[in-house]
Amino acid sequence: MADERSVDEAADEALRRWGERMLARVDEGLREAAAGDTPFVTEVARHVTMAGGKRFRPMLVMLASRLVDAPDEDDVVRACLVVELTHVASLYHDDVMDEAVLRRGAPSANVRWRNSIAIMAGDFLFSRASSQVIALGIDFIELQAATFARLVQGQIAELVGPVDGADPLAHYLQVVTDKTGSLIATSARFGGMVAGADDEVLDALTRYGEEIGVVFQLSDDLIDITGGTTGKTPGTDLREGVRTLATLMLGRSADPADAELRDLVSRPLDDAEVARALELLRHHPVMDEARAEIARRAARARSHLAPLPDGPAKRALTGLCDTVVTRTA
C-alpha cells in the first residue's frame, strides 16, 4: 500500500512539474498573441492579458489532456490560448458594462484609456483566439463558436435581468452557468479532445467543467463578502447593487429580523452601508447555507468524473472540487 501511494505521489509530482512547464509556454503564447502592429495596441491588449490571474481555464485544458500520457503539447498550448484569450477578451467588455475601475489590482482598461479602446482591445483578443482555434480543426472551431454565443447570451441576460415573475436566484444561477460555466466546460472538453478521449469521457468532462465553473464563480462571489484574494475589494458587489448567491438566498427570507439586511442588499450602497451589510452578512446563517450549496455542487462535479480513467489527471481534477469549497471558508 505504501509503495502504491509513493508511485501515485511521484506521478502527481511529475504532472505538477509538467503543468508548470506548460503554463510558462502558455504565458509566452499569450504575450505573443497580445502583440499588435503598434506599441499602443500591444500595451492595451497586454494590460489585462499579462496582469496575472488564476489561469483556471488553461489549467483545466492541461489536466484533461493528460488523460493520456503524452498529448500533443503544441495542441495543448493552442487550446489553452483559445480559452484564455476568450476569457480575457470578455473581461475587457465586462469592465465597460460594469463601469469597473479595477481589474486584477490595477486600473481597468476602460478607466486607464476609455470605453471604446477597451471594447476594441477585447475584440482584438477575440480575433487572436479565432486564429489559434483554426489550427485545431473544425470540431474545436464549432465548439468555440457555440461557447462564445452562449457566453454572450449569458451576459445579455445579466444586463436585462429576470423577467417579471421569474425567480431571481434561478436567473442568477443560469447567468453564471452561461457566462462562466460554459467556457470552463469547453476548457475541460478541449483538453479531452486533444487527448483523443471517447464521447463518454468528453461528455463527463463537459458536465464536470460546467459544474466546477459554476462552483468557482459562486465561491468568488461569496469571498466578496467574506474577504479574500479575488482581485476585488470586499463588498464590491454590494456597493454596486449586484445580488449574488447569499444575498439572493437572503431575499427569500420572511423573517422580520432580516428586514434591515434585506433592504441593504436590495440596492447600491455607500461605504458606510457596505460596512454595515458586510458585518450583518458575515454573522448571518445564510452564509452557511450558501457554503452548503457550493459544497453540494462541488460534490456533483466530482461525481461526473466517474468515467475518467484513474491516474494523476483524475486525482488533480477531483482535488479541485475540494479546493473551490475550502476557498469560501
Short mmCIF file of C-alpha atoms in Angstrom, two decimals:
data_model
loop_
_atom_site.label_atom_id
_atom_site.label_comp_id
_atom_site.label_asym_id
_atom_site.label_seq_id
_atom_site.Cartn_x
_atom_site.Cartn_y
_atom_site.Cartn_z
CA MET A 1 0.00 0.00 0.00
CA ALA A 2 2.85 2.36 0.87
CA ASP A 3 4.57 1.53 -2.44
CA GLU A 4 1.36 2.23 -4.34
CA ARG A 5 0.99 5.57 -2.57
CA SER A 6 4.58 6.53 -3.38
CA VAL A 7 4.01 5.69 -7.05
CA ASP A 8 0.90 7.90 -7.08
CA GLU A 9 2.77 10.72 -5.35
CA ALA A 10 5.57 10.51 -7.91
CA ALA A 11 3.06 10.60 -10.77
CA ASP A 12 1.26 13.57 -9.22
CA GLU A 13 4.55 15.44 -8.82
CA ALA A 14 5.50 14.70 -12.43
CA LEU A 15 2.14 16.09 -13.56
CA ARG A 16 2.67 19.22 -11.46
CA ARG A 17 6.11 19.85 -12.97
CA TRP A 18 4.74 19.28 -16.48
CA GLY A 19 1.92 21.72 -15.77
CA GLU A 20 4.36 24.40 -14.63
CA ARG A 21 6.41 23.99 -17.79
CA MET A 22 3.32 24.10 -19.96
CA LEU A 23 1.94 27.14 -18.16
CA ALA A 24 5.17 29.00 -18.94
CA ARG A 25 4.60 28.19 -22.61
CA VAL A 26 1.01 29.41 -22.37
CA ASP A 27 2.08 32.69 -20.77
CA GLU A 28 4.60 33.24 -23.55
CA GLY A 29 1.93 32.43 -26.12
CA LEU A 30 -0.42 34.95 -24.53
CA ARG A 31 2.26 37.61 -24.67
CA GLU A 32 2.80 36.93 -28.38
CA ALA A 33 -0.94 36.77 -29.13
CA ALA A 34 -1.50 40.14 -27.43
CA ALA A 35 1.14 41.83 -29.58
CA GLY A 36 -0.35 44.29 -32.06
CA ASP A 37 1.03 46.18 -35.02
CA THR A 38 1.68 49.27 -32.88
CA PRO A 39 3.11 49.69 -29.38
CA PHE A 40 -0.18 51.23 -28.22
CA VAL A 41 -2.31 48.25 -29.27
CA THR A 42 0.19 45.92 -27.62
CA GLU A 43 0.13 47.92 -24.39
CA VAL A 44 -3.66 47.91 -24.20
CA ALA A 45 -4.03 44.24 -25.16
CA ARG A 46 -1.41 43.11 -22.64
CA HIS A 47 -2.83 45.31 -19.87
CA VAL A 48 -5.13 42.55 -18.61
CA THR A 49 -3.75 39.59 -20.52
CA MET A 50 -0.40 39.70 -18.74
CA ALA A 51 -1.65 41.04 -15.39
CA GLY A 52 -1.73 37.61 -13.77
CA GLY A 53 -4.94 35.81 -12.97
CA LYS A 54 -5.66 32.25 -11.97
CA ARG A 55 -5.25 30.69 -15.46
CA PHE A 56 -8.00 28.32 -14.30
CA ARG A 57 -9.22 27.56 -17.81
CA PRO A 58 -5.78 26.65 -19.24
CA MET A 59 -5.20 24.51 -16.16
CA LEU A 60 -8.34 22.50 -16.94
CA VAL A 61 -7.27 22.08 -20.56
CA MET A 62 -3.89 20.79 -19.41
CA LEU A 63 -5.26 18.39 -16.78
CA ALA A 64 -7.88 16.92 -19.11
CA SER A 65 -5.29 16.50 -21.87
CA ARG A 66 -3.22 14.33 -19.53
CA LEU A 67 -5.81 11.57 -19.55
CA VAL A 68 -3.23 10.19 -21.98
CA ASP A 69 0.45 10.05 -21.11
CA ALA A 70 1.80 12.16 -23.95
CA PRO A 71 -0.68 14.57 -25.58
CA ASP A 72 0.46 16.77 -28.46
CA GLU A 73 1.91 19.65 -26.44
CA ASP A 74 1.57 22.18 -29.25
CA ASP A 75 -2.16 21.42 -29.47
CA VAL A 76 -2.47 21.64 -25.68
CA VAL A 77 -0.93 25.12 -25.75
CA ARG A 78 -3.18 26.21 -28.63
CA ALA A 79 -6.29 25.02 -26.79
CA CYS A 80 -5.13 26.84 -23.65
CA LEU A 81 -4.63 30.03 -25.61
CA VAL A 82 -8.08 29.83 -27.19
CA VAL A 83 -9.92 29.60 -23.87
CA GLU A 84 -7.76 32.12 -22.01
CA LEU A 85 -7.83 34.71 -24.79
CA THR A 86 -11.61 34.34 -24.97
CA HIS A 87 -11.86 34.74 -21.21
CA VAL A 88 -9.59 37.80 -21.04
CA ALA A 89 -11.33 39.43 -24.01
CA SER A 90 -14.65 39.07 -22.19
CA LEU A 91 -13.13 40.81 -19.14
CA TYR A 92 -12.41 43.94 -21.18
CA HIS A 93 -16.06 44.03 -22.26
CA ASP A 94 -17.34 43.20 -18.75
CA ASP A 95 -15.42 46.12 -17.27
CA VAL A 96 -17.01 48.53 -19.73
CA MET A 97 -20.52 47.26 -18.99
CA ASP A 98 -19.90 47.21 -15.23
CA GLU A 99 -18.10 50.58 -15.25
CA ALA A 100 -15.34 48.86 -13.29
CA VAL A 101 -12.37 50.86 -12.04
CA LEU A 102 -10.03 47.99 -11.12
CA ARG A 103 -9.08 44.72 -12.75
CA ARG A 104 -6.60 42.37 -11.08
CA GLY A 105 -5.50 45.13 -8.74
CA ALA A 106 -4.74 47.70 -11.47
CA PRO A 107 -6.85 50.39 -13.15
CA SER A 108 -9.17 48.74 -15.67
CA ALA A 109 -8.58 49.42 -19.36
CA ASN A 110 -11.77 51.45 -19.66
CA VAL A 111 -10.53 53.77 -16.89
CA ARG A 112 -6.91 53.97 -17.98
CA TRP A 113 -7.88 54.72 -21.58
CA ARG A 114 -11.60 54.84 -22.42
CA ASN A 115 -14.57 52.58 -23.09
CA SER A 116 -14.17 52.44 -26.86
CA ILE A 117 -10.49 51.47 -26.55
CA ALA A 118 -11.30 48.73 -24.03
CA ILE A 119 -14.03 47.32 -26.27
CA MET A 120 -11.73 47.24 -29.29
CA ALA A 121 -8.98 45.59 -27.23
CA GLY A 122 -11.43 42.85 -26.30
CA ASP A 123 -12.38 42.42 -29.97
CA PHE A 124 -8.69 42.22 -30.87
CA LEU A 125 -8.15 39.38 -28.38
CA PHE A 126 -11.25 37.55 -29.62
CA SER A 127 -9.70 37.65 -33.09
CA ARG A 128 -6.47 36.20 -31.71
CA ALA A 129 -8.45 33.36 -30.11
CA SER A 130 -10.03 32.65 -33.50
CA SER A 131 -6.59 32.50 -35.12
CA GLN A 132 -5.47 29.89 -32.60
CA VAL A 133 -8.54 27.64 -32.82
CA ILE A 134 -8.28 27.33 -36.62
CA ALA A 135 -5.14 25.21 -36.23
CA LEU A 136 -7.01 22.74 -34.01
CA GLY A 137 -9.67 21.81 -36.55
CA ILE A 138 -13.36 22.12 -37.31
CA ASP A 139 -14.63 20.35 -34.17
CA PHE A 140 -12.78 22.85 -31.99
CA ILE A 141 -13.99 25.77 -34.12
CA GLU A 142 -17.64 24.69 -33.84
CA LEU A 143 -17.40 24.24 -30.08
CA GLN A 144 -15.67 27.61 -29.63
CA ALA A 145 -18.36 29.37 -31.68
CA ALA A 146 -21.18 27.74 -29.72
CA THR A 147 -19.47 28.59 -26.43
CA PHE A 148 -18.99 32.22 -27.42
CA ALA A 149 -22.66 32.52 -28.39
CA ARG A 150 -23.70 31.11 -25.03
CA LEU A 151 -21.33 33.40 -23.13
CA VAL A 152 -22.72 36.48 -24.89
CA GLN A 153 -26.30 35.43 -24.27
CA GLY A 154 -25.48 34.97 -20.59
CA GLN A 155 -24.07 38.48 -20.48
CA ILE A 156 -27.21 39.86 -22.13
CA ALA A 157 -29.41 38.02 -19.64
CA GLU A 158 -27.41 39.54 -16.79
CA LEU A 159 -27.84 43.04 -18.22
CA VAL A 160 -31.57 42.64 -18.82
CA GLY A 161 -32.29 40.91 -15.52
CA PRO A 162 -35.02 38.37 -14.75
CA VAL A 163 -38.37 38.78 -16.47
CA ASP A 164 -41.41 39.65 -14.38
CA GLY A 165 -42.40 36.74 -12.18
CA ALA A 166 -39.13 34.86 -12.65
CA ASP A 167 -37.14 33.61 -9.67
CA PRO A 168 -34.13 35.99 -9.27
CA LEU A 169 -31.98 33.22 -7.79
CA ALA A 170 -32.71 30.83 -10.65
CA HIS A 171 -31.96 33.63 -13.12
CA TYR A 172 -28.64 34.39 -11.42
CA LEU A 173 -27.60 30.72 -11.47
CA GLN A 174 -28.43 30.45 -15.17
CA VAL A 175 -26.40 33.58 -15.91
CA VAL A 176 -23.43 32.13 -14.00
CA THR A 177 -23.80 28.85 -15.90
CA ASP A 178 -23.84 30.59 -19.28
CA LYS A 179 -21.28 33.35 -18.59
CA THR A 180 -18.76 31.33 -16.60
CA GLY A 181 -19.64 27.64 -16.68
CA SER A 182 -19.85 27.40 -20.48
CA LEU A 183 -16.24 28.42 -21.18
CA ILE A 184 -14.88 26.33 -18.32
CA ALA A 185 -16.85 23.34 -19.64
CA THR A 186 -15.28 23.93 -23.05
CA SER A 187 -11.84 24.14 -21.44
CA ALA A 188 -12.22 20.66 -19.95
CA ARG A 189 -13.68 19.27 -23.18
CA PHE A 190 -10.90 20.83 -25.27
CA GLY A 191 -8.34 19.01 -23.14
CA GLY A 192 -10.17 15.73 -23.61
CA MET A 193 -10.38 16.33 -27.36
CA VAL A 194 -6.64 16.90 -27.55
CA ALA A 195 -6.20 13.64 -25.64
CA GLY A 196 -8.42 11.79 -28.12
CA ALA A 197 -10.92 10.80 -25.41
CA ASP A 198 -14.09 8.94 -26.38
CA ASP A 199 -17.56 10.51 -26.28
CA GLU A 200 -18.38 9.19 -22.80
CA VAL A 201 -15.29 10.81 -21.30
CA LEU A 202 -15.77 14.03 -23.29
CA ASP A 203 -19.35 14.34 -22.06
CA ALA A 204 -18.22 13.66 -18.49
CA LEU A 205 -15.53 16.33 -18.75
CA THR A 206 -18.08 18.80 -20.13
CA ARG A 207 -20.54 18.20 -17.29
CA TYR A 208 -17.72 18.40 -14.77
CA GLY A 209 -16.35 21.60 -16.28
CA GLU A 210 -19.69 23.36 -16.31
CA GLU A 211 -20.43 22.45 -12.71
CA ILE A 212 -16.98 23.28 -11.38
CA GLY A 213 -17.14 26.56 -13.30
CA VAL A 214 -20.37 27.50 -11.56
CA VAL A 215 -18.87 26.49 -8.21
CA PHE A 216 -15.78 28.60 -8.89
CA GLN A 217 -17.89 31.69 -9.62
CA LEU A 218 -20.19 31.12 -6.65
CA SER A 219 -17.18 30.85 -4.37
CA ASP A 220 -15.70 34.06 -5.81
CA ASP A 221 -18.99 35.83 -5.16
CA LEU A 222 -19.04 34.55 -1.59
CA ILE A 223 -15.44 35.62 -0.99
CA ASP A 224 -16.51 39.13 -2.00
CA ILE A 225 -18.46 39.06 1.26
CA THR A 226 -16.08 37.09 3.49
CA GLY A 227 -12.92 38.78 2.18
CA GLY A 228 -10.21 37.10 0.14
CA THR A 229 -7.87 37.37 -2.82
CA THR A 230 -10.21 37.70 -5.80
CA GLY A 231 -8.75 40.98 -7.01
CA LYS A 232 -11.80 42.86 -5.78
CA THR A 233 -12.27 44.99 -2.69
CA PRO A 234 -14.64 43.16 -0.29
CA GLY A 235 -18.17 44.39 -0.72
CA THR A 236 -17.74 45.39 -4.37
CA ASP A 237 -20.94 43.60 -5.37
CA LEU A 238 -22.84 45.20 -2.51
CA ARG A 239 -21.53 48.64 -3.42
CA GLU A 240 -22.73 48.18 -6.99
CA GLY A 241 -26.07 46.65 -6.03
CA VAL A 242 -25.17 43.28 -7.59
CA ARG A 243 -27.01 40.41 -5.94
CA THR A 244 -25.27 37.05 -5.71
CA LEU A 245 -25.90 33.65 -4.10
CA ALA A 246 -26.01 34.62 -0.41
CA THR A 247 -27.91 37.88 -0.89
CA LEU A 248 -30.43 36.26 -3.22
CA MET A 249 -30.96 33.47 -0.69
CA LEU A 250 -31.49 36.14 1.94
CA GLY A 251 -34.09 37.78 -0.28
CA ARG A 252 -36.30 34.74 0.22
CA SER A 253 -36.38 35.26 3.99
CA ALA A 254 -39.62 36.49 5.53
CA ASP A 255 -38.06 36.89 9.00
CA PRO A 256 -38.74 40.43 10.32
CA ALA A 257 -35.31 40.35 11.95
CA ASP A 258 -33.78 40.36 8.45
CA ALA A 259 -35.62 43.50 7.31
CA GLU A 260 -32.62 45.83 7.59
CA LEU A 261 -30.29 43.44 5.81
CA ARG A 262 -32.83 42.65 3.09
CA ASP A 263 -33.10 46.36 2.39
CA LEU A 264 -29.33 46.84 2.28
CA VAL A 265 -28.71 44.02 -0.19
CA SER A 266 -31.52 45.16 -2.50
CA ARG A 267 -29.80 48.34 -3.75
CA PRO A 268 -26.43 50.03 -4.35
CA LEU A 269 -24.74 51.13 -1.11
CA ASP A 270 -22.38 53.82 0.07
CA ASP A 271 -19.24 52.93 2.02
CA ALA A 272 -20.88 53.09 5.45
CA GLU A 273 -23.77 50.94 4.29
CA VAL A 274 -21.37 48.41 2.73
CA ALA A 275 -19.56 48.08 6.06
CA ARG A 276 -22.87 47.53 7.86
CA ALA A 277 -24.09 44.99 5.31
CA LEU A 278 -20.83 43.04 5.48
CA GLU A 279 -20.99 42.95 9.27
CA LEU A 280 -24.54 41.61 9.23
CA LEU A 281 -23.97 39.13 6.42
CA ARG A 282 -20.82 37.63 7.88
CA HIS A 283 -22.74 36.67 11.04
CA HIS A 284 -25.91 35.53 9.28
CA PRO A 285 -26.87 31.84 8.84
CA VAL A 286 -27.35 32.47 5.12
CA MET A 287 -23.57 32.31 4.71
CA ASP A 288 -23.56 28.68 5.90
CA GLU A 289 -26.49 27.97 3.59
CA ALA A 290 -24.54 29.40 0.67
CA ARG A 291 -21.45 27.37 1.57
CA ALA A 292 -23.58 24.24 1.75
CA GLU A 293 -24.95 24.92 -1.73
CA ILE A 294 -21.42 25.39 -3.07
CA ALA A 295 -20.30 22.15 -1.42
CA ARG A 296 -23.32 20.30 -2.87
CA ARG A 297 -22.47 21.47 -6.36
CA ALA A 298 -18.80 20.59 -5.90
CA ALA A 299 -19.82 17.06 -4.91
CA ARG A 300 -21.94 16.85 -8.06
CA ALA A 301 -18.97 17.99 -10.13
CA ARG A 302 -16.85 15.26 -8.53
CA SER A 303 -19.46 12.63 -9.40
CA HIS A 304 -19.16 13.50 -13.10
CA LEU A 305 -15.54 12.30 -13.07
CA ALA A 306 -16.51 8.66 -12.53
CA PRO A 307 -16.00 7.57 -16.19
CA LEU A 308 -12.47 9.00 -16.34
CA PRO A 309 -9.53 6.58 -16.12
CA ASP A 310 -7.75 6.55 -12.79
CA GLY A 311 -4.47 8.42 -12.64
CA PRO A 312 -2.85 11.73 -11.70
CA ALA A 313 -5.10 13.80 -14.01
CA LYS A 314 -8.27 12.42 -12.46
CA ARG A 315 -6.87 12.93 -8.96
CA ALA A 316 -6.00 16.54 -9.76
CA LEU A 317 -9.46 17.25 -11.21
CA THR A 318 -11.02 15.66 -8.13
CA GLY A 319 -8.83 17.80 -5.87
CA LEU A 320 -10.18 20.96 -7.50
CA CYS A 321 -13.62 20.08 -6.15
CA ASP A 322 -12.24 20.35 -2.62
CA THR A 323 -10.18 23.47 -3.34
CA VAL A 324 -13.09 25.54 -4.57
CA VAL A 325 -15.06 24.73 -1.43
CA THR A 326 -12.28 25.49 1.05
CA ARG A 327 -11.73 28.88 -0.64
CA THR A 328 -15.02 30.06 0.87
CA ALA A 329 -14.13 29.21 4.48
#
